[in-house]
Coordinates of C-alpha atoms in Angstrom, one line a residue:
M421 CA -5.5 -15.9 -13.5
A422 CA -7.8 -18.3 -15.4
K423 CA -4.8 -19.5 -17.4
L424 CA -2.5 -20.2 -14.6
S425 CA -1.9 -23.7 -13.1
D426 CA -3.5 -24.4 -9.6
S427 CA 0.0 -25.3 -8.5
V428 CA 1.2 -21.7 -9.2
R429 CA 1.6 -19.4 -6.1
I430 CA 1.7 -15.6 -6.4
R431 CA 3.1 -13.1 -4.0
L432 CA 2.4 -9.4 -4.6
S433 CA 5.0 -6.8 -4.0
S434 CA 4.4 -3.6 -2.2
M435 CA 0.9 -2.2 -2.6
E436 CA -0.1 1.5 -2.2
P437 CA -3.1 1.6 0.2
D438 CA -5.4 3.8 -2.1
H439 CA -4.7 1.1 -5.0
I440 CA -6.4 -1.6 -2.9
D441 CA -9.9 -1.6 -4.2
D442 CA -12.7 -4.1 -4.7
R443 CA -11.3 -5.5 -7.9
L444 CA -7.9 -6.3 -6.3
L445 CA -9.5 -7.7 -3.1
D446 CA -11.7 -10.1 -5.4
V447 CA -8.4 -11.3 -7.0
L448 CA -6.8 -11.8 -3.6
T449 CA -9.4 -14.3 -2.7
D450 CA -7.9 -16.7 -5.2
K451 CA -6.0 -19.6 -3.3
R452 CA -3.0 -19.0 -5.5
M453 CA -2.5 -15.6 -4.0
Q454 CA -0.3 -15.7 -1.0
P455 CA -1.4 -14.3 2.4
H456 CA 1.5 -11.9 2.5
F457 CA 1.0 -8.0 2.1
H458 CA 3.5 -5.2 2.1
I459 CA 2.1 -1.9 2.6
P460 CA 4.0 1.5 2.6
V461 CA 2.3 3.1 5.6
Q462 CA 5.0 5.8 6.1
T463 CA 3.3 7.1 9.4
G464 CA 0.5 6.6 11.7
S465 CA -0.2 10.4 12.1
D466 CA -2.9 12.1 10.1
R467 CA -1.2 15.3 10.2
L468 CA 2.0 14.0 8.7
L469 CA 0.2 11.8 6.1
K470 CA -1.3 15.0 4.8
K471 CA 2.1 16.7 4.8
V472 CA 3.6 13.7 2.6
D473 CA 0.8 14.0 0.1
R474 CA -1.0 10.7 1.1
H475 CA -4.5 10.6 0.0
Y476 CA -6.0 8.6 3.0
T477 CA -6.3 9.0 6.7
V478 CA -5.3 6.6 9.4
S479 CA -8.9 5.5 9.9
E480 CA -9.2 4.7 6.1
L481 CA -6.0 2.9 6.3
S482 CA -7.3 0.7 9.2
A483 CA -10.4 -0.1 7.2
I484 CA -8.2 -1.3 4.2
L485 CA -6.1 -3.5 6.5
D486 CA -9.3 -5.0 7.9
R487 CA -10.5 -5.9 4.4
L488 CA -7.2 -7.7 3.7
R489 CA -7.7 -9.6 6.8
R490 CA -11.1 -10.7 5.7
V491 CA -9.8 -11.8 2.4
K492 CA -7.0 -13.9 4.0
N493 CA -7.0 -15.3 7.5
D494 CA -4.2 -13.8 9.7
P495 CA -2.0 -12.8 6.8
F496 CA 1.6 -11.6 7.2
L497 CA 1.3 -7.7 7.1
A498 CA 4.5 -5.8 6.6
A499 CA 4.7 -2.1 6.7
D500 CA 7.1 0.6 5.6
I501 CA 7.5 3.2 8.4
I502 CA 9.6 6.4 8.2
T503 CA 10.8 8.0 11.5
G504 CA 11.9 11.7 11.7
L505 CA 9.8 13.1 9.0
P506 CA 10.1 16.9 9.1
S507 CA 8.1 18.4 11.9
E508 CA 7.4 14.9 13.4
R509 CA 6.5 15.7 17.1
D510 CA 6.4 13.2 19.9
E511 CA 2.6 13.1 19.7
D512 CA 2.9 12.0 16.0
F513 CA 5.6 9.3 16.8
A514 CA 3.2 8.2 19.6
E515 CA 0.3 7.9 17.3
T516 CA 2.4 6.0 14.8
R517 CA 3.5 3.5 17.4
R518 CA -0.1 3.2 18.8
F519 CA -1.4 2.5 15.2
I520 CA 1.4 -0.1 14.8
I521 CA 0.6 -2.0 17.8
D522 CA -3.2 -1.8 17.3
Q523 CA -2.9 -3.2 13.8
Q524 CA -0.4 -5.9 15.0
F525 CA 1.8 -5.7 11.9
S526 CA 3.9 -8.8 11.4
F527 CA 6.9 -6.9 10.4
L528 CA 8.2 -3.3 10.0
H529 CA 10.7 -2.0 7.5
V530 CA 11.9 1.1 9.3
F531 CA 13.6 4.0 7.4
P532 CA 15.0 7.2 9.1
F533 CA 14.0 10.1 7.0
S534 CA 16.5 11.4 4.4
P535 CA 15.5 14.1 1.9
R536 CA 15.0 13.1 -1.7
P537 CA 14.7 15.3 -4.6
D538 CA 11.4 15.8 -6.2
T539 CA 9.4 14.9 -3.0
P540 CA 7.2 17.2 -1.1
L541 CA 9.7 17.1 1.9
Y542 CA 13.0 17.7 0.1
K543 CA 13.3 21.4 1.2
A544 CA 11.6 21.3 4.4
R545 CA 13.3 23.3 7.0
D546 CA 11.7 21.8 10.1
R547 CA 13.9 18.8 10.3
V548 CA 14.0 16.5 13.3
A549 CA 17.3 16.0 15.1
E550 CA 19.1 13.0 13.6
S551 CA 19.6 11.7 17.2
V552 CA 15.9 11.7 17.7
R553 CA 15.1 10.3 14.3
D554 CA 17.5 7.4 14.9
E555 CA 16.3 6.7 18.4
R556 CA 12.8 6.6 17.1
A557 CA 13.9 4.1 14.3
L558 CA 15.7 1.8 16.8
E559 CA 12.5 1.9 19.0
L560 CA 10.4 0.8 16.1
R561 CA 12.9 -2.0 14.9
N562 CA 12.7 -3.4 18.5
L563 CA 9.0 -3.3 18.4
S564 CA 9.1 -5.0 14.9
E565 CA 11.1 -7.9 16.5
Q566 CA 8.3 -8.4 19.2
L567 CA 5.5 -8.2 16.6
H568 CA 7.3 -10.6 14.3
H569 CA 7.9 -13.2 17.1
A570 CA 4.2 -12.6 18.2
Y571 CA 3.0 -13.6 14.6
R572 CA 5.2 -16.6 14.6
L573 CA 3.8 -17.8 17.8
R574 CA 0.2 -17.4 16.5
Q575 CA 0.9 -19.7 13.6
V576 CA 2.0 -22.7 15.9
G577 CA -0.3 -25.6 15.1
G578 CA -1.8 -24.0 12.0
G579 CA -1.9 -25.4 8.5
A580 CA 0.3 -24.0 5.7
E581 CA 1.9 -24.5 2.4
V582 CA 5.6 -24.4 2.0
I583 CA 7.9 -24.1 -1.2
L584 CA 11.2 -25.9 -0.6
Q585 CA 14.3 -23.8 -1.2
N586 CA 17.3 -25.5 -0.2
R587 CA 18.7 -28.5 1.8
K588 CA 21.4 -28.2 4.4
G589 CA 22.5 -30.6 7.3
G590 CA 20.0 -33.3 6.4
H591 CA 17.1 -30.9 6.4
W592 CA 15.1 -29.0 3.8
Y593 CA 14.4 -25.2 4.3
G594 CA 11.6 -23.2 2.8
L595 CA 9.3 -20.3 2.8
S596 CA 5.6 -20.5 3.8
G597 CA 2.8 -18.8 2.0
N598 CA 2.6 -16.2 4.8
Y599 CA 6.4 -15.5 4.2
L600 CA 7.9 -17.4 7.3
D601 CA 11.1 -19.2 7.1
V602 CA 10.7 -22.8 8.1
K603 CA 12.8 -25.9 8.8
V604 CA 11.1 -29.1 7.5
L605 CA 11.3 -31.7 10.1
S606 CA 10.8 -34.6 7.7
S607 CA 10.6 -34.6 3.9
P608 CA 9.8 -37.0 1.1
A609 CA 12.7 -38.8 -0.6
F610 CA 11.7 -37.2 -3.9
A611 CA 11.7 -33.7 -2.4
R612 CA 13.3 -31.0 -4.7
E613 CA 13.9 -27.4 -4.8
G614 CA 10.7 -25.5 -5.8
M615 CA 8.5 -28.3 -4.6
L616 CA 5.2 -27.2 -2.7
I617 CA 4.2 -29.2 0.3
K618 CA 1.4 -29.0 2.8
G619 CA 1.6 -29.5 6.5
T620 CA 1.5 -27.8 9.9
F621 CA 3.7 -25.2 11.6
G622 CA 5.6 -26.6 14.6
Q623 CA 7.4 -24.7 17.3
V624 CA 9.3 -21.3 16.8
L625 CA 13.0 -21.7 16.6
G626 CA 14.1 -18.6 18.2
R627 CA 17.7 -18.4 17.6
E628 CA 17.3 -19.2 13.9
K629 CA 14.3 -16.9 13.5
R630 CA 12.4 -19.6 11.7
M631 CA 9.7 -22.2 12.5
E632 CA 9.6 -26.0 12.4
F633 CA 7.3 -27.4 9.7
I634 CA 5.7 -30.8 9.8
P635 CA 4.5 -32.1 6.3
D636 CA 1.2 -34.0 6.1
A637 CA 1.5 -37.6 6.2
A638 CA 0.1 -37.7 2.6
T639 CA 3.1 -35.7 1.5
L640 CA 5.7 -38.3 2.8

């Protein structure tokens, strides 16, 4: 890290909860580390976490997420969730849904369960009916849309950095540090792809599923 330029921005890929330790959290305090974290949660049921050989509980996972929030203010938290894990009961799904809402994830990657070789549940016989599995997946995808919109609304008026990605119809478009698509309302004449600019989030553009971004005056 010490050898990297201050202009560099680093975004981590998926992080296993039990790999998030003090050393990693210390690295994440660096301003070059982006406030965007993707966690393969799988389920919010302790019973099912044990069944899929996860070495943490929902309570421990909550504590890890709290620590990430202390490292970065209101980070974008994405979670992988699997619906229809073998033996998943209504109570298990309700626990998962409650956990998701309590944690206010920013986005959910929802996957209906499908057996994979060399995994603990490949030969499981207590399968959930596909119709139930898919219904639960749809419910969580709808919940994800609500949570993602709520997260965008919380960013309105807040400061951010954006990397410009492409220009279309007279406007630059880019991606913020906390993984939000933005439409830049005004940009410097010398703007170029890959340029990092600072500014403030404007309104949520619902139809486009992106946000307005107003660059700082010093940038223009």
